[in-house]
Short mmCIF file of C-alpha atoms in Angstrom, two decimals:
data_model
loop_
_atom_site.label_atom_id
_atom_site.label_comp_id
_atom_site.label_asym_id
_atom_site.label_seq_id
_atom_site.Cartn_x
_atom_site.Cartn_y
_atom_site.Cartn_z
CA MET A 486 -119.61 59.35 175.86
CA SER A 487 -119.62 62.23 178.36
CA ASP A 488 -117.46 65.25 177.90
CA GLY A 489 -116.30 64.92 181.51
CA ALA A 490 -116.19 67.44 184.35
CA TYR A 491 -114.84 70.90 183.81
CA LEU A 492 -112.38 72.86 185.91
CA GLU A 493 -113.87 75.59 187.94
CA GLN A 494 -113.31 79.00 186.34
CA LEU A 495 -112.43 82.00 188.42
CA VAL A 496 -113.83 85.35 187.27
CA PRO A 497 -111.20 88.10 187.65
CA GLY A 498 -112.16 90.56 190.32
CA SER A 499 -114.57 88.40 192.10
CA GLU A 500 -114.09 86.40 195.34
CA VAL A 501 -116.57 83.65 194.66
CA PRO A 502 -115.99 81.60 191.49
CA ALA A 503 -118.81 81.81 188.92
CA PRO A 504 -120.66 78.57 188.14
CA PRO A 505 -119.67 77.03 184.81
CA ALA A 506 -122.10 77.41 181.93
CA PRO A 507 -122.91 74.58 179.47
CA CYS A 508 -120.36 74.15 176.82
CA ALA A 509 -120.18 72.68 173.47
CA ARG A 510 -119.31 69.00 173.08
CA ILE A 511 -115.77 68.12 172.06
CA SER A 512 -116.35 64.58 170.97
CA SER A 513 -114.14 65.09 167.95
CA LEU A 514 -111.29 66.41 170.13
CA VAL A 515 -111.53 63.44 172.56
CA ALA A 516 -111.75 61.05 169.62
CA ALA A 517 -108.50 62.51 168.08
CA LEU A 518 -106.66 62.25 171.47
CA GLY A 519 -107.76 58.75 172.35
CA PRO A 520 -108.51 57.72 176.05
CA LEU A 521 -106.50 60.44 177.67
CA GLY A 522 -108.67 62.03 180.25
CA CYS A 523 -111.47 64.23 181.32
CA THR A 524 -112.16 67.67 179.76
CA MET A 525 -112.00 71.08 181.33
CA ASP A 526 -113.72 73.99 179.75
CA VAL A 527 -114.38 77.69 180.51
CA ASN A 528 -117.39 80.02 180.53
CA GLN A 529 -118.41 81.93 177.48
CA PRO A 530 -116.72 85.29 177.77
CA LYS A 531 -118.72 88.36 178.17
CA GLN A 532 -116.77 90.15 175.35
CA GLU A 533 -117.11 88.47 171.96
CA HIS A 534 -113.74 87.13 170.80
CA LEU A 535 -112.83 85.56 167.51
CA LEU A 536 -110.94 82.71 169.24
CA ALA A 537 -112.12 80.08 171.74
CA LEU A 538 -110.01 78.48 174.33
CA LYS A 539 -110.45 74.90 175.49
CA VAL A 540 -108.33 73.24 178.27
CA MET A 541 -108.45 69.45 179.06
CA ARG A 542 -106.60 67.53 181.61
CA LEU A 543 -104.74 64.45 180.36
CA THR A 544 -104.97 61.35 182.57
CA LYS A 545 -104.85 57.69 182.13
CA PRO A 546 -108.07 55.70 181.49
CA THR A 547 -109.48 53.14 183.87
CA LEU A 548 -110.45 49.45 183.35
CA PHE A 549 -114.16 49.12 182.89
CA THR A 550 -115.68 46.59 185.34
CA ASN A 551 -119.16 45.00 184.75
CA ILE A 552 -121.30 43.83 187.63
CA PRO A 553 -122.42 40.32 186.85
CA VAL A 554 -126.06 39.35 187.34
CA THR A 555 -126.74 35.65 187.15
CA CYS A 556 -129.44 33.14 188.21
CA GLU A 557 -130.07 29.51 188.08
CA GLU A 558 -131.62 27.77 185.03
CA ARG A 559 -134.78 26.83 186.90
CA ASP A 560 -135.40 30.49 187.90
CA LEU A 561 -137.90 32.51 185.95
CA PRO A 562 -135.36 34.42 183.66
CA GLY A 563 -133.86 31.02 182.82
CA ASN A 564 -130.57 31.44 180.81
CA LEU A 565 -131.39 35.07 179.88
CA PHE A 566 -128.92 36.75 182.23
CA ASN A 567 -126.09 34.37 181.40
CA GLN A 568 -126.69 34.90 177.67
CA LEU A 569 -126.70 38.64 178.02
CA MET A 570 -123.39 38.59 179.83
CA LYS A 571 -121.84 36.34 177.11
CA ASP A 572 -123.06 38.82 174.47
CA ASP A 573 -121.75 41.84 176.46
CA PRO A 574 -118.60 43.12 174.62
CA SER A 575 -117.21 44.41 177.91
CA THR A 576 -116.79 41.05 179.58
CA VAL A 577 -114.02 38.63 179.32
CA LYS A 578 -114.97 35.51 177.35
CA GLY A 579 -115.04 32.50 179.53
CA ALA A 580 -115.06 34.63 182.69
CA GLU A 581 -118.37 36.53 182.31
CA ALA A 582 -119.33 35.91 185.98
CA LEU A 583 -116.14 37.68 187.23
CA MET A 584 -115.80 41.49 187.59
CA LEU A 585 -113.14 41.59 184.91
CA GLY A 586 -113.02 43.78 181.75
CA GLU A 587 -110.93 44.21 178.74
CA MET A 588 -112.16 47.75 177.86
CA LEU A 589 -110.97 51.10 178.93
CA THR A 590 -113.16 53.94 180.04
CA LEU A 591 -112.43 57.71 180.11
CA PRO A 592 -112.66 59.46 183.50
CA GLN A 593 -116.03 61.02 184.09
CA ASN A 594 -114.64 63.72 186.42
CA PHE A 595 -111.62 65.79 187.00
CA GLY A 596 -110.17 63.35 189.58
CA ASN A 597 -107.57 64.03 192.14
CA ILE A 598 -104.04 65.45 191.75
CA PHE A 599 -101.53 64.39 194.35
CA LEU A 600 -98.19 65.86 195.43
CA GLY A 601 -95.32 64.34 193.45
CA GLU A 602 -97.42 63.41 190.35
CA THR A 603 -97.12 65.07 186.91
CA PHE A 604 -99.99 67.32 185.92
CA SER A 605 -100.49 67.24 182.17
CA SER A 606 -103.01 69.38 180.26
CA TYR A 607 -104.07 69.89 176.61
CA ILE A 608 -104.59 73.49 175.50
CA SER A 609 -106.42 74.34 172.23
CA VAL A 610 -107.17 77.74 170.75
CA HIS A 611 -109.64 77.53 167.91
CA ASN A 612 -110.65 80.20 165.47
CA ASP A 613 -114.49 80.19 165.48
CA SER A 614 -114.79 83.20 163.13
CA ASN A 615 -114.69 83.58 159.31
CA GLN A 616 -111.68 85.93 159.61
CA VAL A 617 -107.96 85.36 159.46
CA VAL A 618 -106.36 86.22 162.95
CA LYS A 619 -102.79 87.26 163.16
CA ASP A 620 -100.08 87.29 165.78
CA ILE A 621 -101.54 84.76 168.04
CA LEU A 622 -99.67 84.23 171.39
CA VAL A 623 -100.81 81.55 173.92
CA LYS A 624 -99.31 81.66 177.39
CA ALA A 625 -99.86 79.22 180.24
CA ASP A 626 -98.75 79.93 183.83
CA LEU A 627 -99.26 77.96 187.02
CA GLN A 628 -99.91 79.99 190.13
CA THR A 629 -99.19 78.40 193.51
CA SER A 630 -99.11 79.78 196.99
CA SER A 631 -95.43 80.67 196.70
CA GLN A 632 -94.53 81.12 193.08
CA ARG A 633 -95.79 81.54 189.50
CA LEU A 634 -94.36 79.14 186.87
CA ASN A 635 -94.36 79.49 183.04
CA LEU A 636 -95.54 76.23 181.45
CA SER A 637 -95.68 77.27 177.88
CA ALA A 638 -93.49 75.17 175.55
CA SER A 639 -92.96 78.10 173.12
CA THR A 640 -93.00 81.79 173.61
CA ALA A 641 -93.09 82.72 169.87
CA ALA A 642 -96.21 84.12 168.36
CA VAL A 643 -98.12 82.29 165.41
CA ALA A 644 -98.17 84.50 162.41
CA GLU A 645 -101.77 83.78 161.49
CA LEU A 646 -104.68 81.41 162.11
CA LYS A 647 -107.22 80.70 159.41
CA PRO A 648 -110.93 80.05 160.10
CA ASP A 649 -111.73 76.56 161.59
CA CYS A 650 -108.10 76.13 162.40
CA CYS A 651 -106.57 75.71 165.79
CA ILE A 652 -103.36 75.91 167.84
CA ASP A 653 -102.60 72.97 170.16
CA ASP A 654 -100.20 72.65 173.01
CA VAL A 655 -99.54 70.21 175.78
CA ILE A 656 -97.99 71.22 179.03
CA HIS A 657 -96.57 69.08 181.87
CA HIS A 658 -95.65 70.08 185.37
CA GLU A 659 -94.40 67.96 188.35
CA VAL A 660 -96.48 69.07 191.28
CA LYS A 661 -94.21 70.02 194.22
CA GLU A 662 -96.61 71.93 196.53
CA ILE A 663 -99.91 70.99 198.12
CA GLY A 664 -102.90 73.31 198.32
CA THR A 665 -104.65 75.51 195.77
CA HIS A 666 -103.20 75.77 192.20
CA ILE A 667 -104.48 78.15 189.57
CA LEU A 668 -103.78 77.55 185.89
CA VAL A 669 -103.82 80.87 184.03
CA CYS A 670 -104.22 80.74 180.28
CA ALA A 671 -103.81 84.00 178.37
CA VAL A 672 -104.46 84.51 174.65
CA SER A 673 -103.52 87.71 172.66
CA TYR A 674 -104.16 88.28 168.95
CA THR A 675 -104.66 90.92 166.36
CA THR A 676 -107.85 91.14 164.12
CA GLN A 677 -107.92 91.89 160.36
CA THR A 678 -108.69 95.60 161.25
CA GLY A 679 -105.45 95.79 163.40
CA GLU A 680 -107.23 95.78 166.68
CA LYS A 681 -105.24 94.04 169.45
CA MET A 682 -107.39 91.67 171.59
CA TYR A 683 -106.55 89.84 174.80
CA PHE A 684 -108.26 87.58 177.14
CA ARG A 685 -107.37 85.01 179.83
CA LYS A 686 -109.02 82.27 181.80
CA PHE A 687 -108.44 80.92 185.27
CA PHE A 688 -108.73 77.17 186.30
CA LYS A 689 -108.47 76.26 189.89
CA PHE A 690 -107.69 72.83 191.32
CA GLN A 691 -106.44 71.38 194.55
CA VAL A 692 -103.25 69.34 195.16
CA LEU A 693 -103.63 66.64 197.86
CA LYS A 694 -101.08 64.86 199.99
CA PRO A 695 -100.71 61.23 198.95
CA LEU A 696 -98.49 59.88 201.71
CA ASP A 697 -98.05 60.45 205.41
CA VAL A 698 -94.35 59.94 206.43
CA LYS A 699 -93.17 59.66 210.01
CA THR A 700 -89.64 59.02 211.14
CA LYS A 701 -87.93 57.78 214.28
CA PHE A 702 -84.25 57.84 215.16
CA TYR A 703 -82.42 55.43 217.43
CA ASN A 704 -78.73 56.34 218.44
CA ALA A 705 -76.68 53.22 219.13
CA GLU A 706 -73.92 52.92 221.66
CA THR A 707 -71.56 53.18 218.71
CA ASP A 708 -71.79 56.03 216.21
CA GLU A 709 -74.36 54.09 214.24
CA VAL A 710 -77.82 55.66 213.79
CA PHE A 711 -80.98 53.57 212.94
CA LEU A 712 -83.79 55.25 211.08
CA GLU A 713 -87.27 53.91 211.06
CA ALA A 714 -89.61 55.45 208.47
CA GLN A 715 -93.34 54.75 208.56
CA ILE A 716 -95.09 55.46 205.27
CA GLN A 717 -98.97 55.43 205.07
CA ASN A 718 -101.01 55.58 201.93
CA ILE A 719 -103.73 58.22 202.59
CA THR A 720 -105.24 58.08 199.10
CA THR A 721 -108.25 56.05 198.03
CA SER A 722 -106.53 53.68 195.67
CA PRO A 723 -103.72 51.19 196.05
CA MET A 724 -100.05 52.09 195.25
CA PHE A 725 -97.18 50.07 193.96
CA MET A 726 -94.17 51.14 195.89
CA GLU A 727 -91.40 51.16 193.30
CA LYS A 728 -88.58 52.50 195.43
CA VAL A 729 -88.13 53.74 199.03
CA SER A 730 -84.49 54.73 199.54
CA LEU A 731 -82.56 56.92 201.93
CA GLU A 732 -79.96 59.38 200.49
CA PRO A 733 -77.58 59.93 203.35
CA SER A 734 -75.71 63.12 204.12
CA ILE A 735 -71.98 63.42 203.19
CA MET A 736 -70.79 62.08 206.60
CA TYR A 737 -72.62 58.80 206.52
CA ASN A 738 -72.94 55.56 204.58
CA VAL A 739 -76.36 53.77 204.64
CA ALA A 740 -77.35 50.11 204.69
CA GLU A 741 -80.97 49.20 203.97
CA LEU A 742 -82.36 46.61 206.39
CA ASN A 743 -85.48 45.74 204.37
CA THR A 744 -84.25 42.56 202.78
CA VAL A 745 -83.44 39.00 204.01
CA ASP A 746 -81.21 36.52 202.43
CA SER A 747 -82.89 33.44 201.16
CA ALA A 748 -81.10 30.76 199.13
CA GLY A 749 -78.22 33.21 198.43
CA GLU A 750 -80.63 35.88 197.12
CA SER A 751 -81.95 39.04 198.78
CA GLU A 752 -85.73 39.16 199.00
CA SER A 753 -87.79 42.05 200.17
CA THR A 754 -89.38 41.69 203.65
CA PHE A 755 -92.60 42.88 202.11
CA GLY A 756 -92.67 40.08 199.51
CA SER A 757 -92.59 40.14 195.72
CA ARG A 758 -95.77 42.41 195.35
CA THR A 759 -95.01 45.55 197.14
CA TYR A 760 -98.56 47.08 196.97
CA LEU A 761 -99.74 49.50 199.64
CA GLN A 762 -103.49 49.45 200.09
CA PRO A 763 -105.43 52.62 201.13
CA MET A 764 -104.73 53.63 204.71
CA ASP A 765 -102.09 50.92 205.13
CA THR A 766 -98.77 51.66 206.73
CA ARG A 767 -95.42 50.15 205.91
CA GLN A 768 -92.14 50.47 207.98
CA TYR A 769 -88.75 50.75 206.51
CA LEU A 770 -85.49 50.46 208.45
CA TYR A 771 -82.02 51.89 207.69
CA CYS A 772 -78.65 51.86 209.36
CA LEU A 773 -76.26 54.84 209.00
CA LYS A 774 -72.55 54.48 209.85
CA PRO A 775 -70.09 57.40 209.81
CA LYS A 776 -67.55 57.41 206.97
CA GLN A 777 -64.08 56.52 207.97
CA GLU A 778 -62.78 60.03 207.45
CA PHE A 779 -65.37 61.30 209.86
CA ALA A 780 -65.45 58.47 212.36
CA GLU A 781 -62.16 59.56 214.05
CA LYS A 782 -63.41 63.15 214.44
CA ALA A 783 -65.51 62.95 217.56
CA GLY A 784 -66.39 66.61 217.71
CA VAL A 785 -67.66 66.52 214.17
CA ILE A 786 -69.91 63.45 214.57
CA LYS A 787 -71.14 64.76 217.97
CA GLY A 788 -72.70 67.80 216.34
CA VAL A 789 -74.13 66.07 213.23
CA THR A 790 -77.87 66.39 213.19
CA VAL A 791 -78.71 66.18 209.41
CA ILE A 792 -78.96 62.54 208.41
CA GLY A 793 -80.34 62.62 204.89
CA LYS A 794 -83.59 62.56 202.97
CA LEU A 795 -86.03 59.88 201.85
CA ASP A 796 -86.69 59.30 198.13
CA ILE A 797 -90.06 57.63 197.44
CA VAL A 798 -91.31 56.51 194.03
CA TRP A 799 -94.67 54.81 193.44
CA LYS A 800 -97.06 53.93 190.66
CA THR A 801 -100.88 54.14 190.58
CA ASN A 802 -103.53 53.42 187.90
CA LEU A 803 -101.98 52.05 184.76
CA GLY A 804 -98.47 52.99 185.72
CA GLU A 805 -98.90 56.69 186.52
CA ARG A 806 -95.71 57.59 188.44
CA GLY A 807 -95.43 59.81 191.47
CA ARG A 808 -92.25 60.80 193.30
CA LEU A 809 -91.62 62.52 196.66
CA GLN A 810 -88.43 63.68 198.39
CA THR A 811 -88.54 64.64 201.98
CA SER A 812 -86.72 67.58 203.42
CA GLN A 813 -83.42 66.89 205.28
CA LEU A 814 -84.15 64.60 208.16
CA GLN A 815 -82.70 65.75 211.45
CA ARG A 816 -82.09 63.92 214.75
CA MET A 817 -81.33 64.98 218.21
CA ALA A 818 -77.60 64.74 218.54
CA PRO A 819 -76.59 62.59 221.57
CA GLY A 820 -74.71 64.19 224.32
CA TYR A 821 -71.43 62.41 225.30
CA GLY A 822 -70.06 64.90 227.77
CA ASP A 823 -66.32 65.81 227.79
CA VAL A 824 -65.06 62.18 227.57
CA ARG A 825 -66.76 59.27 225.78
CA LEU A 826 -65.92 55.70 226.69
CA SER A 827 -67.29 52.97 224.37
CA LEU A 828 -66.53 49.28 223.94
CA GLU A 829 -65.16 48.01 220.70
CA THR A 830 -64.80 44.28 221.50
CA ILE A 831 -66.38 42.14 224.24
CA PRO A 832 -67.18 38.43 224.35
CA ASP A 833 -70.84 37.42 224.61
CA THR A 834 -70.13 34.51 226.97
CA VAL A 835 -67.30 33.94 229.44
CA ASN A 836 -66.34 31.28 231.98
CA LEU A 837 -66.74 31.72 235.67
CA GLU A 838 -63.70 33.08 237.47
CA GLU A 839 -61.63 33.04 234.24
CA PRO A 840 -60.13 36.22 232.89
CA PHE A 841 -61.33 37.74 229.60
CA ASP A 842 -60.34 40.72 227.54
CA ILE A 843 -62.17 43.76 226.40
CA THR A 844 -61.17 46.69 224.18
CA CYS A 845 -62.35 50.19 225.13
CA LYS A 846 -62.11 53.41 223.07
CA ILE A 847 -61.73 56.70 224.96
CA THR A 848 -62.52 59.92 222.93
CA ASN A 849 -61.98 63.46 223.99
CA CYS A 850 -65.19 65.26 222.90
CA SER A 851 -64.25 68.57 224.52
CA GLU A 852 -62.35 71.44 223.02
CA ARG A 853 -59.45 71.28 225.39
CA THR A 854 -56.50 68.91 225.99
CA MET A 855 -56.83 66.35 228.81
CA ASP A 856 -54.39 64.50 230.90
CA LEU A 857 -56.26 61.33 231.96
CA VAL A 858 -55.69 58.74 234.74
CA LEU A 859 -57.58 55.41 234.69
CA GLU A 860 -58.92 53.84 237.88
CA MET A 861 -60.61 50.45 238.11
CA CYS A 862 -62.96 49.83 240.91
CA ASN A 863 -64.08 46.27 241.65
CA THR A 864 -67.80 45.45 242.20
CA ASN A 865 -69.58 42.52 243.85
CA SER A 866 -69.37 40.43 240.70
CA ILE A 867 -66.70 42.07 238.49
CA HIS A 868 -63.02 42.15 239.23
CA TRP A 869 -60.52 44.07 237.25
CA CYS A 870 -57.02 42.62 236.58
CA GLY A 871 -54.11 45.00 236.37
CA VAL A 872 -52.83 48.20 238.00
CA SER A 873 -55.36 50.80 238.85
CA GLY A 874 -54.43 54.52 238.63
CA ARG A 875 -52.18 54.29 235.59
CA GLN A 876 -51.45 57.36 233.51
CA LEU A 877 -52.99 57.43 230.04
CA GLY A 878 -51.17 60.62 228.99
CA LYS A 879 -52.41 63.63 227.15
CA LEU A 880 -55.43 63.38 224.88
CA HIS A 881 -56.00 66.30 222.37
CA PRO A 882 -59.54 67.46 221.35
CA SER A 883 -61.35 65.11 218.97
CA SER A 884 -58.64 62.55 219.51
CA SER A 885 -59.12 58.94 220.82
CA LEU A 886 -57.06 56.04 222.10
CA ARG A 887 -57.83 52.33 222.48
CA LEU A 888 -57.22 50.48 225.66
CA ALA A 889 -57.13 46.67 226.21
CA LEU A 890 -58.33 45.60 229.72
CA THR A 891 -58.68 42.29 231.50
CA LEU A 892 -61.25 41.41 234.05
CA LEU A 893 -63.18 38.33 235.48
CA SER A 894 -66.49 37.60 237.04
CA SER A 895 -67.12 35.69 240.34
CA VAL A 896 -70.88 35.38 239.92
CA GLN A 897 -72.81 33.51 237.26
CA GLY A 898 -75.51 34.99 235.12
CA LEU A 899 -75.92 38.22 233.17
CA GLN A 900 -73.45 40.63 234.68
CA SER A 901 -72.83 44.39 234.08
CA VAL A 902 -69.42 45.69 233.37
CA SER A 903 -68.90 48.67 235.67
CA GLY A 904 -66.31 50.42 237.78
CA LEU A 905 -64.15 52.44 235.41
CA ARG A 906 -63.16 56.06 236.44
CA LEU A 907 -61.34 58.59 234.33
CA THR A 908 -59.76 61.65 236.08
CA ASP A 909 -58.53 64.79 234.29
CA THR A 910 -55.67 65.91 236.24
CA PHE A 911 -55.81 69.46 234.73
CA LEU A 912 -59.23 70.19 236.07
CA LYS A 913 -59.20 67.60 238.83
CA ARG A 914 -62.54 66.29 237.37
CA THR A 915 -63.55 62.60 237.53
CA TYR A 916 -65.79 60.90 235.07
CA GLU A 917 -67.46 57.61 236.17
CA TYR A 918 -68.59 54.82 233.74
CA ASP A 919 -70.88 52.16 235.03
CA ASP A 920 -73.15 49.65 233.19
CA ILE A 921 -70.81 49.94 230.09
CA ALA A 922 -71.91 46.53 228.75
CA GLN A 923 -73.35 43.22 229.80
CA VAL A 924 -71.78 39.70 229.59
CA CYS A 925 -73.09 36.26 230.22
CA VAL A 926 -71.06 34.35 232.79
CA VAL A 927 -71.38 30.55 232.95
CA SER A 928 -69.48 27.77 234.52
CA SER A 929 -66.80 26.11 232.46
CA LYS A 930 -68.73 22.85 232.59
CA ALA A 931 -71.86 24.30 231.11
CA LYS A 932 -69.80 26.00 228.31
CA GLN A 933 -68.23 22.74 227.44
CA GLU A 934 -71.44 20.85 227.28
CA SER A 935 -72.93 23.50 224.98
#
């Protein structure tokens, strides 16, 4: 069994890391820990110390796969290859010709560490001398590009350490930054003569980006916002996507659009096995609606750019979990002008030359009070019913009013509702609204037959 690949050690005061020297085998250490991971060691220090420091990364093992080699019975080897595969303890009985295995293997190298995963490491300080060492203090810090974190479980010093005894510690840290990380392990102790000794080792490793996340926003005619999130697996191994959810801001409620109803049950649009292969991309869709207490405040919704953040949880080899949260997602707030006119109700299909009703919502998006007058202008196909030029009264900032209107169409087909004009008598300013919505106009005979 190999001792594994060792972390690159940095020599203090030098710019280029020194190459690692051969180290003693730690078979007994690995045997005691079980199939945890690959080892990381350090160079022998230039100054003779009574204590030795070993650091090993703890990771999950992998399933051992055997490459089958077979031949036909009339070939020269005869049944030799088949018999060897049956006698191989790493193969599955009855399925020797398949690349399946029941045995676990320890990682043969340091492996990759990805953003969002938990970095675990085993630290062991061993007394290699024949003296009793006192006041031993082991400290582990993780240095990133922006901060230095203390990972030691205990800050109390050990009173004494006898020969051939050791101090063990396991540290865990959820990686939240990409780039270069340096694990700094420092050991201080006192010899029998009262001399205080101190040394430290540096271990450098890179944290990689596991996912590529892209977002797109679509602003509906109403205050609804649709978010499309594209998530790509940029690692070299498949992922099991456990959860991809959107945590909305305080002004919105969110509805996931990633399920379909089948026989009264909700099923994922990605199927029952939500695996994401390397370099594959998956799209998630969400609909955000303003909460009732904010929906009536046009000025507040108009300026909202923060939508929420994505929470992504996945699993890799043998259930190793990773989790990422994006920063607050922001959209370009739509511009509605001073007055916003939107349709709340309108029929999909209407009869030719028969009146139908629509409901409009008029919202004052400005910071001043308006005195509005409604004018209805007929088009070639749309004719408004009622009195044009009626007073709507004063409309305060961020206030809205609902208006029921009646119209009819003289032309069949898909017709556009146009011709509404709002005039603010205070500023003598007119706002025109065309192509508000579309309606399908059919003859009464065709509608009855359908």
